[in-house]
Short mmCIF file of C-alpha atoms and ligand atoms in Angstrom, two decimals:
data_model
loop_
_atom_site.label_atom_id
_atom_site.label_comp_id
_atom_site.label_asym_id
_atom_site.label_seq_id
_atom_site.Cartn_x
_atom_site.Cartn_y
_atom_site.Cartn_z
CA MET A 1 22.84 21.33 -77.75
CA SER A 2 23.07 22.29 -74.73
CA ILE A 3 25.53 20.79 -72.12
CA SER A 4 24.00 19.99 -68.71
CA VAL A 5 26.37 20.73 -65.71
CA SER A 6 26.33 19.18 -63.10
CA PHE A 7 28.70 19.38 -59.70
CA GLN A 8 29.26 16.16 -57.53
CA LYS A 9 31.53 14.54 -54.59
CA GLU A 10 32.05 11.34 -56.26
CA HIS A 11 31.23 10.29 -60.25
CA LYS A 12 27.60 9.94 -60.89
CA THR A 13 26.97 8.43 -64.22
CA GLN A 14 28.69 6.74 -66.30
CA PRO A 15 31.33 9.33 -68.19
CA SER A 16 32.50 7.77 -71.42
CA MET A 17 36.02 9.73 -69.68
CA ILE A 18 37.33 11.04 -67.17
CA VAL A 19 39.57 14.03 -66.81
CA VAL A 20 41.37 14.77 -63.77
CA LEU A 21 44.30 18.44 -63.70
CA ALA A 22 47.27 18.92 -64.01
CA TYR A 23 49.99 21.72 -63.33
CA GLU A 24 53.09 23.29 -65.79
CA GLY A 25 55.97 23.44 -63.16
CA ASP A 26 60.08 23.57 -63.75
CA GLU A 27 60.41 20.40 -62.55
CA GLY A 28 57.97 18.85 -65.40
CA VAL A 29 54.01 18.20 -64.58
CA SER A 30 52.53 17.63 -61.80
CA LEU A 31 48.75 15.79 -61.11
CA GLN A 32 46.71 17.57 -59.15
CA PRO A 33 46.22 15.35 -56.16
CA VAL A 34 42.64 13.38 -56.13
CA SER A 35 41.49 11.30 -53.11
CA GLY A 36 38.52 10.23 -54.72
CA LEU A 37 40.40 8.02 -57.65
CA GLU A 38 40.57 4.26 -57.63
CA ALA A 39 43.85 4.17 -57.56
CA SER A 40 44.65 1.91 -60.96
CA LEU A 41 43.11 5.47 -62.73
CA VAL A 42 46.06 7.45 -60.65
CA SER A 43 48.90 5.57 -61.59
CA LEU A 44 47.36 5.23 -65.39
CA ALA A 45 47.42 9.12 -65.48
CA LYS A 46 51.31 8.98 -64.05
CA ARG A 47 51.43 6.46 -66.91
CA ALA A 48 50.47 8.35 -69.25
CA LEU A 49 52.58 11.33 -68.31
CA GLU A 50 54.99 9.32 -68.63
CA ALA A 51 54.75 8.05 -72.08
CA ASN A 52 53.32 11.84 -73.36
CA VAL A 53 56.46 13.38 -73.10
CA GLN A 54 54.59 16.07 -75.43
CA PHE A 55 52.49 17.24 -72.79
CA LYS A 56 54.09 20.18 -70.03
CA GLY A 57 50.85 20.74 -68.52
CA ARG A 58 50.07 23.46 -70.51
CA LEU A 59 47.16 25.53 -69.94
CA GLY A 60 44.94 23.86 -72.58
CA ASP A 61 47.10 20.74 -73.50
CA PHE A 62 44.77 17.56 -72.89
CA ILE A 63 46.04 14.03 -73.80
CA SER A 64 43.86 10.88 -73.14
CA VAL A 65 44.45 7.01 -73.23
CA VAL A 66 41.94 3.90 -73.23
CA THR A 67 41.66 2.82 -70.23
CA PRO A 68 41.89 -1.61 -69.39
CA GLU A 69 38.83 -3.50 -69.30
CA GLY A 70 36.64 -2.91 -66.77
CA SER A 71 37.36 0.49 -66.37
CA VAL A 72 34.68 3.05 -65.23
CA ALA A 73 34.97 5.05 -68.36
CA ALA A 74 36.50 3.90 -71.72
CA ARG A 75 39.32 6.98 -71.48
CA LEU A 76 41.73 8.76 -69.00
CA GLY A 77 42.28 12.66 -69.85
CA VAL A 78 44.54 14.79 -68.48
CA LEU A 79 43.91 18.39 -68.58
CA GLY A 80 46.75 21.38 -68.55
CA LEU A 81 46.09 24.01 -65.94
CA GLY A 82 49.34 25.55 -67.11
CA LYS A 83 51.79 26.39 -63.52
CA ALA A 84 49.80 26.80 -60.80
CA GLU A 85 50.83 29.96 -59.31
CA ALA A 86 49.69 32.25 -62.11
CA LEU A 87 46.17 30.26 -62.26
CA SER A 88 43.15 32.59 -62.17
CA ALA A 89 39.14 32.31 -62.57
CA LEU A 90 39.31 33.49 -65.85
CA ARG A 91 42.69 31.24 -66.64
CA ALA A 92 40.19 27.77 -65.65
CA GLU A 93 37.80 29.07 -68.12
CA GLU A 94 40.25 28.93 -70.87
CA ALA A 95 41.14 25.95 -69.52
CA GLY A 96 37.67 24.72 -70.52
CA GLY A 97 37.32 25.96 -73.06
CA LYS A 98 40.58 24.53 -74.24
CA PHE A 99 39.11 21.11 -73.10
CA TYR A 100 35.96 21.54 -74.85
CA ALA A 101 37.42 21.80 -78.13
CA ALA A 102 39.37 19.20 -77.25
CA LEU A 103 36.78 17.32 -76.90
CA SER A 104 34.19 18.09 -79.71
CA SER A 105 37.03 16.52 -81.96
CA LEU A 106 37.69 12.89 -79.62
CA GLY A 107 33.36 12.98 -79.69
CA VAL A 108 33.19 12.58 -75.94
CA ALA A 109 29.09 12.03 -74.66
CA GLY A 110 29.99 12.81 -71.05
CA VAL A 111 32.57 13.47 -68.86
CA SER A 112 32.81 13.77 -65.33
CA LEU A 113 36.38 15.81 -64.39
CA TYR A 114 37.63 15.48 -60.67
CA VAL A 115 39.20 18.98 -59.20
CA GLY A 116 41.39 17.32 -56.90
CA ASP A 117 41.79 18.44 -53.39
CA LYS A 118 44.74 20.63 -53.68
CA LEU A 119 44.49 24.78 -53.45
CA PRO A 120 46.50 25.83 -56.81
CA GLN A 121 47.24 29.41 -55.03
CA PRO A 122 45.56 31.03 -52.68
CA ASP A 123 43.49 33.70 -54.43
CA LEU A 124 41.29 30.69 -56.41
CA THR A 125 39.28 28.67 -54.36
CA LEU A 126 38.68 24.91 -55.54
CA ASP A 127 35.11 26.30 -55.80
CA MET A 128 35.73 29.00 -58.37
CA LEU A 129 37.99 26.51 -60.24
CA ALA A 130 35.73 24.39 -60.04
CA ALA A 131 32.89 26.41 -61.80
CA SER A 132 35.90 28.30 -63.88
CA LEU A 133 36.27 25.15 -65.92
CA ALA A 134 32.50 24.20 -66.76
CA ASN A 135 31.64 27.93 -67.77
CA GLY A 136 34.66 28.08 -69.30
CA ALA A 137 33.90 24.52 -71.06
CA VAL A 138 29.86 25.65 -71.79
CA LEU A 139 30.86 29.49 -73.34
CA ARG A 140 33.15 27.04 -76.21
CA GLY A 141 30.08 25.09 -76.78
CA TYR A 142 28.10 27.82 -77.33
CA LYS A 143 26.12 26.96 -80.80
CA PHE A 144 24.27 29.02 -83.19
CA GLU A 145 21.92 26.08 -84.90
CA ARG A 146 18.44 26.64 -85.41
CA TYR A 147 18.58 27.93 -88.78
CA LYS A 148 20.18 24.52 -89.80
CA ALA A 149 18.86 20.91 -90.08
CA PRO A 150 20.91 18.66 -88.55
CA PRO A 151 24.39 16.42 -90.33
CA LYS A 152 22.96 12.71 -90.62
CA GLU A 153 27.03 12.05 -89.25
CA MET A 154 28.38 13.54 -86.71
CA LEU A 155 30.31 12.82 -83.91
CA PRO A 156 28.96 12.76 -80.46
CA GLU A 157 28.86 16.23 -78.69
CA LEU A 158 29.27 17.02 -75.55
CA LYS A 159 25.87 16.30 -73.40
CA THR A 160 26.88 16.06 -70.07
CA LEU A 161 29.98 17.36 -67.68
CA GLU A 162 30.08 16.07 -64.22
CA VAL A 163 32.48 18.27 -61.84
CA VAL A 164 34.02 16.14 -59.04
CA CYS A 165 34.92 17.70 -56.76
CA THR A 166 35.07 18.81 -52.84
CA HIS A 167 32.47 20.80 -52.13
CA PRO A 168 29.48 20.71 -54.55
CA ALA A 169 27.10 22.79 -53.45
CA ASN A 170 29.41 25.61 -53.19
CA ALA A 171 30.46 25.06 -56.42
CA LYS A 172 27.47 25.07 -57.49
CA LYS A 173 26.70 28.37 -55.96
CA ALA A 174 29.56 29.22 -58.00
CA TYR A 175 28.92 28.44 -61.22
CA GLU A 176 25.64 29.66 -61.36
CA LYS A 177 26.52 33.48 -60.70
CA LEU A 178 28.56 33.41 -63.65
CA SER A 179 25.80 30.80 -65.74
CA CYS A 180 23.66 33.68 -65.34
CA VAL A 181 26.24 35.62 -67.02
CA SER A 182 26.89 33.14 -69.77
CA GLN A 183 23.29 33.54 -69.91
CA GLY A 184 23.34 37.21 -71.15
CA VAL A 185 26.82 36.64 -73.25
CA PHE A 186 24.75 33.60 -75.47
CA GLN A 187 21.84 35.75 -76.08
CA ALA A 188 24.07 38.39 -77.37
CA ARG A 189 25.52 36.11 -79.64
CA ASP A 190 22.04 34.30 -80.61
CA LEU A 191 21.27 38.41 -81.94
CA VAL A 192 24.84 39.05 -83.77
CA ASN A 193 23.99 36.08 -85.75
CA MET A 194 20.50 36.10 -86.70
CA PRO A 195 19.90 36.74 -90.05
CA PRO A 196 18.72 40.25 -90.94
CA ASN A 197 15.69 39.33 -92.42
CA ASP A 198 14.22 38.08 -89.49
CA LEU A 199 15.93 40.52 -86.98
CA TYR A 200 14.54 44.22 -88.59
CA PRO A 201 14.08 46.51 -86.02
CA ASP A 202 10.42 45.39 -85.00
CA ALA A 203 11.49 41.67 -85.07
CA TYR A 204 14.21 42.68 -82.90
CA ALA A 205 12.03 44.95 -81.13
CA LYS A 206 9.78 42.18 -79.73
CA ILE A 207 12.58 39.44 -79.53
CA ILE A 208 13.29 42.07 -76.31
CA LYS A 209 10.07 42.48 -74.76
CA ASP A 210 9.19 38.63 -74.92
CA THR A 211 13.51 37.74 -73.48
CA LEU A 212 13.74 40.44 -71.11
CA LYS A 213 10.56 41.58 -69.93
CA PRO A 214 9.65 37.93 -67.78
CA LEU A 215 12.63 38.68 -66.20
CA GLY A 216 11.02 41.97 -64.58
CA VAL A 217 12.27 44.22 -67.16
CA GLU A 218 10.38 47.23 -68.00
CA VAL A 219 10.20 47.35 -71.20
CA GLU A 220 9.17 50.64 -73.68
CA ILE A 221 9.19 50.38 -76.89
CA PHE A 222 8.93 53.60 -79.15
CA ASP A 223 7.71 52.87 -83.07
CA GLU A 224 8.39 55.40 -85.64
CA LYS A 225 5.08 57.76 -84.90
CA LYS A 226 6.88 58.34 -81.87
CA LEU A 227 9.62 58.74 -82.78
CA GLN A 228 8.62 61.63 -84.88
CA LYS A 229 6.81 63.33 -82.09
CA MET A 230 9.88 63.55 -80.09
CA GLY A 231 11.81 64.74 -82.75
CA ALA A 232 14.63 62.24 -83.00
CA GLY A 233 14.98 62.58 -86.29
CA ALA A 234 18.88 61.83 -86.63
CA MET A 235 18.30 58.04 -86.68
CA LEU A 236 14.84 57.82 -88.67
CA ALA A 237 16.85 59.68 -91.48
CA VAL A 238 18.75 56.15 -91.13
CA GLY A 239 15.80 53.71 -90.89
CA GLN A 240 13.45 56.34 -93.21
CA GLY A 241 15.16 54.39 -96.56
CA SER A 242 13.39 50.97 -95.47
CA ASP A 243 10.20 49.55 -95.36
CA ARG A 244 11.04 47.98 -91.89
CA PRO A 245 10.55 50.67 -89.38
CA ALA A 246 12.72 52.46 -87.12
CA ARG A 247 12.59 51.36 -83.27
CA MET A 248 13.63 52.86 -80.31
CA VAL A 249 13.20 50.70 -76.87
CA VAL A 250 14.30 51.62 -73.78
CA MET A 251 14.92 48.68 -70.76
CA ARG A 252 15.07 49.23 -67.51
CA TRP A 253 16.49 47.51 -64.07
CA ASN A 254 14.94 48.58 -60.33
CA GLY A 255 17.28 46.47 -58.30
CA ALA A 256 18.53 49.01 -56.44
CA ASN A 257 16.97 49.01 -52.85
CA LYS A 258 14.55 51.47 -52.52
CA LYS A 259 16.07 54.26 -50.42
CA SER A 260 18.82 54.19 -53.27
CA LYS A 261 18.61 57.80 -53.96
CA ASP A 262 21.13 56.61 -57.06
CA ALA A 263 21.35 58.38 -60.41
CA PRO A 264 20.51 54.69 -62.90
CA LEU A 265 23.78 53.80 -64.84
CA ALA A 266 23.14 53.63 -68.62
CA PHE A 267 24.11 51.01 -71.29
CA VAL A 268 23.18 52.88 -74.61
CA GLY A 269 23.63 50.47 -77.91
CA LYS A 270 23.84 51.22 -82.04
CA GLY A 271 21.23 48.63 -83.58
CA VAL A 272 21.92 48.82 -87.20
CA THR A 273 20.42 45.76 -88.23
CA PHE A 274 21.42 45.70 -91.61
CA ASP A 275 24.11 47.75 -92.90
CA THR A 276 24.40 48.99 -96.55
CA GLY A 277 25.89 51.82 -95.89
CA GLY A 278 22.29 53.50 -97.81
CA ILE A 279 22.90 55.64 -101.27
CA SER A 280 26.91 55.51 -99.64
CA LEU A 281 26.32 51.93 -100.93
CA LYS A 282 29.75 49.74 -99.47
CA PRO A 283 31.02 47.38 -101.43
CA GLY A 284 29.68 43.58 -102.11
CA ALA A 285 32.28 41.74 -100.82
CA ASN A 286 31.53 40.20 -97.27
CA MET A 287 28.52 43.05 -97.19
CA ASP A 288 26.50 40.00 -95.37
CA GLU A 289 28.33 40.56 -92.75
CA MET A 290 27.40 43.72 -92.08
CA LYS A 291 24.83 42.31 -89.97
CA MET A 292 26.16 42.20 -86.88
CA ASP A 293 26.39 45.90 -87.08
CA MET A 294 23.71 45.74 -83.93
CA GLY A 295 26.33 44.00 -81.80
CA GLY A 296 26.25 47.03 -79.44
CA SER A 297 22.17 47.29 -79.26
CA ALA A 298 22.67 43.30 -78.62
CA ALA A 299 25.47 43.59 -75.70
CA VAL A 300 23.18 46.30 -73.99
CA VAL A 301 20.13 43.37 -74.65
CA GLY A 302 22.69 40.58 -73.09
CA LEU A 303 23.43 43.17 -69.95
CA PHE A 304 19.79 42.83 -69.48
CA LYS A 305 19.92 39.98 -69.13
CA ALA A 306 22.49 39.11 -66.93
CA LEU A 307 21.67 41.91 -64.43
CA ALA A 308 17.66 40.29 -64.26
CA LEU A 309 19.03 36.63 -63.90
CA ARG A 310 21.47 37.55 -60.84
CA LYS A 311 19.06 40.14 -59.49
CA ALA A 312 21.91 42.81 -59.69
CA ARG A 313 21.30 45.28 -57.33
CA VAL A 314 21.23 48.93 -58.80
CA ASP A 315 19.41 50.18 -61.27
CA VAL A 316 19.63 50.29 -64.52
CA VAL A 317 18.85 51.74 -68.34
CA GLY A 318 19.28 50.87 -71.51
CA VAL A 319 18.22 52.33 -74.78
CA VAL A 320 18.99 50.85 -78.36
CA GLY A 321 18.15 52.42 -81.55
CA LEU A 322 17.46 50.21 -83.59
CA VAL A 323 17.24 50.64 -88.26
CA GLU A 324 17.96 48.83 -91.63
CA ASN A 325 20.30 51.31 -93.41
CA MET A 326 18.70 51.38 -96.77
CA PRO A 327 19.13 52.54 -100.39
CA SER A 328 16.20 53.08 -102.10
CA SER A 329 14.08 56.18 -103.37
CA LYS A 330 12.77 56.80 -99.76
CA ALA A 331 16.30 56.83 -98.66
CA TYR A 332 18.10 59.70 -97.03
CA ARG A 333 21.10 61.43 -98.98
CA PRO A 334 24.79 62.61 -99.00
CA GLY A 335 23.80 66.55 -98.76
CA ASP A 336 20.70 66.40 -96.54
CA ILE A 337 20.49 68.10 -93.71
CA ILE A 338 18.60 66.30 -90.76
CA LYS A 339 18.32 67.17 -87.37
CA ALA A 340 18.51 65.03 -84.25
CA TYR A 341 16.17 64.67 -80.59
CA ASN A 342 19.08 67.23 -79.12
CA GLY A 343 17.97 70.43 -81.79
CA LYS A 344 21.23 70.47 -83.58
CA THR A 345 21.04 70.36 -87.27
CA ILE A 346 23.21 67.33 -89.32
CA GLU A 347 24.84 68.03 -92.42
CA VAL A 348 24.90 64.58 -94.09
CA LEU A 349 27.77 63.50 -96.22
CA ASN A 350 28.36 60.15 -96.57
CA THR A 351 24.68 57.73 -95.59
CA ASP A 352 27.60 55.14 -94.62
CA ALA A 353 28.49 56.72 -91.27
CA GLU A 354 25.03 56.07 -89.63
CA GLY A 355 26.14 54.33 -86.04
CA ARG A 356 26.48 58.18 -84.87
CA LEU A 357 23.39 59.10 -85.89
CA VAL A 358 20.97 57.09 -84.60
CA LEU A 359 23.32 56.87 -81.47
CA ALA A 360 23.15 61.13 -81.19
CA ASP A 361 19.17 60.72 -80.62
CA CYS A 362 19.36 57.66 -78.33
CA LEU A 363 22.76 59.38 -76.09
CA SER A 364 20.59 62.63 -76.03
CA TYR A 365 17.50 60.42 -75.09
CA VAL A 366 19.19 58.72 -72.18
CA GLN A 367 20.86 62.02 -70.88
CA LYS A 368 17.63 64.35 -70.67
CA THR A 369 15.28 61.22 -69.56
CA TYR A 370 17.17 60.06 -66.62
CA ALA A 371 20.30 62.04 -66.29
CA PRO A 372 22.65 59.34 -65.43
CA ARG A 373 25.66 58.95 -63.24
CA PHE A 374 27.29 57.47 -65.75
CA VAL A 375 26.02 56.32 -70.09
CA ILE A 376 28.58 54.10 -71.36
CA ASN A 377 27.50 53.45 -75.52
CA LEU A 378 29.00 50.21 -77.80
CA ALA A 379 28.59 50.20 -81.17
CA THR A 380 30.28 48.58 -84.26
CA LEU A 381 31.00 51.95 -84.55
CA THR A 382 33.89 51.94 -87.33
CA GLY A 383 36.05 50.09 -89.65
CA ALA A 384 39.20 52.09 -88.62
CA ILE A 385 39.44 51.17 -84.95
CA ILE A 386 39.63 47.29 -86.95
CA VAL A 387 42.36 48.85 -88.93
CA ALA A 388 43.80 50.19 -85.15
CA LEU A 389 43.67 47.14 -83.53
CA GLY A 390 41.92 43.94 -85.31
CA HIS A 391 40.17 41.42 -83.30
CA GLU A 392 41.12 41.44 -80.31
CA TYR A 393 40.54 45.29 -78.36
CA CYS A 394 37.52 47.23 -78.48
CA GLY A 395 39.34 50.58 -78.68
CA THR A 396 37.11 52.58 -75.70
CA PHE A 397 36.80 55.93 -75.67
CA VAL A 398 36.38 57.76 -71.81
CA ASN A 399 36.21 61.83 -70.79
CA ASP A 400 36.71 60.61 -67.07
CA GLU A 401 39.48 58.82 -65.35
CA THR A 402 37.75 57.18 -62.88
CA LEU A 403 35.28 55.39 -65.31
CA TRP A 404 38.55 54.29 -66.90
CA LYS A 405 40.35 53.02 -64.05
CA GLN A 406 36.90 50.73 -63.68
CA MET A 407 36.90 49.82 -67.36
CA GLU A 408 40.86 48.55 -67.07
CA LYS A 409 40.69 46.89 -63.89
CA VAL A 410 37.15 44.63 -65.45
CA SER A 411 38.80 44.29 -68.22
CA GLY A 412 41.81 42.04 -66.83
CA SER A 413 39.25 40.46 -64.80
CA SER A 414 36.29 39.14 -67.73
CA GLY A 415 38.97 38.17 -70.48
CA GLU A 416 37.47 41.45 -73.05
CA LYS A 417 40.03 43.31 -73.76
CA LEU A 418 39.97 47.15 -74.17
CA TRP A 419 42.27 49.76 -75.50
CA ARG A 420 41.73 53.67 -74.37
CA MET A 421 41.74 55.80 -77.48
CA PRO A 422 41.53 59.30 -77.51
CA LEU A 423 38.91 62.12 -77.13
CA ASP A 424 40.13 65.60 -77.97
CA GLU A 425 38.42 68.89 -79.13
CA VAL A 426 40.97 68.91 -82.16
CA TRP A 427 38.00 65.95 -83.42
CA LYS A 428 35.05 67.52 -81.99
CA LYS A 429 35.66 70.46 -84.40
CA GLU A 430 36.74 68.13 -87.14
CA VAL A 431 32.96 67.61 -87.62
CA GLU A 432 31.59 71.21 -87.36
CA SER A 433 30.24 72.44 -90.61
CA GLU A 434 29.66 74.69 -92.79
CA VAL A 435 25.94 74.65 -93.78
CA ALA A 436 24.43 73.07 -90.20
CA ASP A 437 25.91 72.84 -86.25
CA LEU A 438 27.27 68.78 -87.38
CA ARG A 439 28.36 67.11 -90.33
CA ASN A 440 28.73 63.36 -90.41
CA ILE A 441 32.44 62.33 -91.78
CA GLY A 442 35.28 64.52 -90.99
CA LYS A 443 37.06 66.61 -92.76
CA SER A 444 40.17 65.14 -93.16
CA GLY A 445 39.33 62.48 -95.47
CA ARG A 446 39.89 58.60 -93.47
CA ASP A 447 42.24 60.90 -91.47
CA ALA A 448 41.37 59.41 -87.93
CA GLY A 449 38.03 57.64 -88.59
CA SER A 450 37.55 56.19 -85.32
CA CYS A 451 38.25 59.59 -83.09
CA THR A 452 36.16 61.69 -85.56
CA ALA A 453 33.37 59.44 -84.73
CA ALA A 454 33.88 59.35 -80.90
CA GLY A 455 34.57 63.38 -81.52
CA PHE A 456 30.80 63.84 -84.21
CA LEU A 457 29.19 61.14 -80.50
CA ALA A 458 30.80 64.30 -77.35
CA HIS A 459 29.02 66.95 -79.29
CA PHE A 460 25.73 64.23 -77.83
CA ILE A 461 27.36 65.05 -74.15
CA GLU A 462 26.12 67.56 -71.58
CA GLU A 463 28.27 68.83 -69.57
CA GLY A 464 28.90 67.24 -66.77
CA THR A 465 27.97 63.60 -68.36
CA ILE A 466 30.58 60.59 -67.70
CA TRP A 467 30.39 58.91 -70.34
CA SER A 468 32.24 55.58 -72.09
CA HIS A 469 32.99 54.94 -75.99
CA MET A 470 33.49 51.55 -76.02
CA ASP A 471 34.18 50.89 -80.80
CA ILE A 472 33.12 47.37 -80.97
CA ALA A 473 33.59 46.64 -84.90
CA GLY A 474 36.49 44.29 -84.02
CA THR A 475 35.50 42.56 -81.25
CA ALA A 476 31.28 41.78 -81.85
CA TRP A 477 32.24 39.26 -84.66
CA ARG A 478 35.24 36.80 -85.44
CA THR A 479 36.16 34.63 -87.90
CA SER A 480 38.53 32.56 -86.20
CA ASP A 481 37.98 30.76 -82.74
CA LYS A 482 39.26 31.75 -78.89
CA PRO A 483 39.02 29.52 -75.85
CA THR A 484 35.90 30.51 -75.07
CA VAL A 485 34.35 32.27 -77.99
CA PRO A 486 33.24 30.23 -81.05
CA LYS A 487 33.49 32.76 -84.60
CA TYR A 488 31.67 35.05 -85.49
CA GLY A 489 29.34 36.60 -82.99
CA SER A 490 31.26 37.54 -79.78
CA GLY A 491 28.74 38.91 -77.30
CA PHE A 492 31.44 41.36 -76.37
CA GLY A 493 30.67 44.06 -73.84
CA VAL A 494 27.88 41.66 -71.29
CA ARG A 495 31.33 40.51 -69.70
CA ILE A 496 33.09 43.71 -69.33
CA LEU A 497 30.43 45.15 -68.35
CA ASP A 498 28.91 42.97 -65.87
CA CYS A 499 31.69 43.15 -63.66
CA LEU A 500 31.96 46.48 -63.39
CA VAL A 501 28.56 46.87 -63.04
CA ARG A 502 28.70 44.66 -60.08
CA ASP A 503 31.93 45.31 -58.87
CA TYR A 504 31.73 48.82 -58.42
CA TYR A 505 28.25 50.11 -58.76
CA GLU A 506 26.36 47.61 -56.64
CA SER A 507 24.35 48.32 -53.34
N1 BES B 601 28.93 49.55 -89.48
C1 BES B 601 29.70 50.66 -89.66
C2 BES B 601 31.57 49.82 -89.63
C3 BES B 601 32.02 48.95 -89.05
C4 BES B 601 32.38 48.38 -89.77
C5 BES B 601 31.53 47.93 -88.13
C6 BES B 601 33.69 47.19 -90.38
C7 BES B 601 32.26 46.62 -88.71
C8 BES B 601 33.28 46.26 -89.06
C9 BES B 601 29.43 51.64 -90.22
O1 BES B 601 28.58 52.13 -89.86
C10 BES B 601 30.53 52.43 -91.11
O2 BES B 601 30.27 52.15 -92.45
N2 BES B 601 31.50 52.93 -90.81
C11 BES B 601 32.04 53.92 -91.35
C12 BES B 601 32.67 55.61 -91.18
C13 BES B 601 32.98 56.11 -92.76
C14 BES B 601 31.51 56.01 -93.90
C15 BES B 601 33.08 57.77 -92.17
C16 BES B 601 33.68 53.04 -91.79
O3 BES B 601 34.27 53.03 -91.51
O4 BES B 601 33.87 53.15 -93.31
MN1 MN B 602 27.78 52.58 -92.14
ZN1 ZN B 603 26.57 50.65 -89.76
#
């Protein structure tokens, strides 16, 4: 169930808990001043701080006490925001996320959160603080429960979050902007979490159309016949082993001023709805997780949802390659030589290195058709990036310094962390074949696996195209919670790319 968020000047509902904020300081914890709150509750909060010496007001720290009979709420809570001078919108979201987690272990259904009257620091407005706290709670409160009957006995879940603040209308406006992006994140998470028997290429293409078309996004679906005619032989080869035929989906959001002569921005996503490895079959352990191998495409779809919801003033094109990588008598084999959309031939040496083949055709198609200002692709491309960076950082390859600086900047403001990886001619050479133009794995075995994969993609980037490849194999799927990201499908990519578009490419 989703949380309903409202912004008020004073509490309206009968909340089960009233919450105030506190900062960590050199001289101990300090309460954020709140003028609208009854004096008895303010003094109760002070007593709670005196009694709970373990509470230091660090970001996301939380305590609660039961109030005396007759109080407006049964409980009073104090949420720590860390050091006031270090507080940012991003940190406030994190506090909101931890707050949600603390409430769910208590079973609180309705909360009034008092933001108070004092600016924590000059760069963060109280409206933004209010909006970010709420957005963080909502991001953490995401659940994927459409396949499961609700348990008979469960603690109440947080249903209403009432944020009490000085300028509710402004806070609401700020929140609604953030919420558009969160809706995009949820869209991406839902897609990643969906089981592969329900999310196969054709079904996925229909979901994209049904979700985005009503929001004003143009959606074009290419079936296998069309893909054959086009000559998209690389992605078709990957999909040919499956009874579920491949699809390419093109999305266009035309939000720029009509007079704008700027080329569109392009985002490309790997959408392998299930990756068995094909004839080069993967080991059985945890193979179920390969339902997340469409995480790159999910991020593109989620991004389009966010951009359309907030009516971004920019032209954007998205291309996703949707295939299922299965072993069968029709499957492509190691040894096959296939022909990509741009005419290059590829010797297949491992059918499990399929993502780069799917991307190859999508990348060539988007460059040829749209000559975009830049192309950013997202893909759960290599296990090697998880070995290198784990699940916290997304390995990012980029051929342009300006684009990298922008990405680095928005990485900091969105909380989706990037780590730059090297592009080098060496790895382009690594994937040259003796019998075809290219081979789909490097010559030196598993060495620098993420870099040879990027080297392969680089063969499909035209001279002069500004390009970045984000290997999200580690970040698209998590098995532990983060403050604003519950485990499993994370929706990684939506926030950072929305931020990139908003901060640098909108008119
Ligand atoms: N989808 C996988 C990469 C992956 C691994 C994503 C783990 C998420 C978690 C990709 O298609 C793959 O199988 N890559 C191979 C490449 C190898 C055959 C060169 C890999 O990483 O082992
Ligand atoms: Mn694979
Ligand atoms: Zn894969």
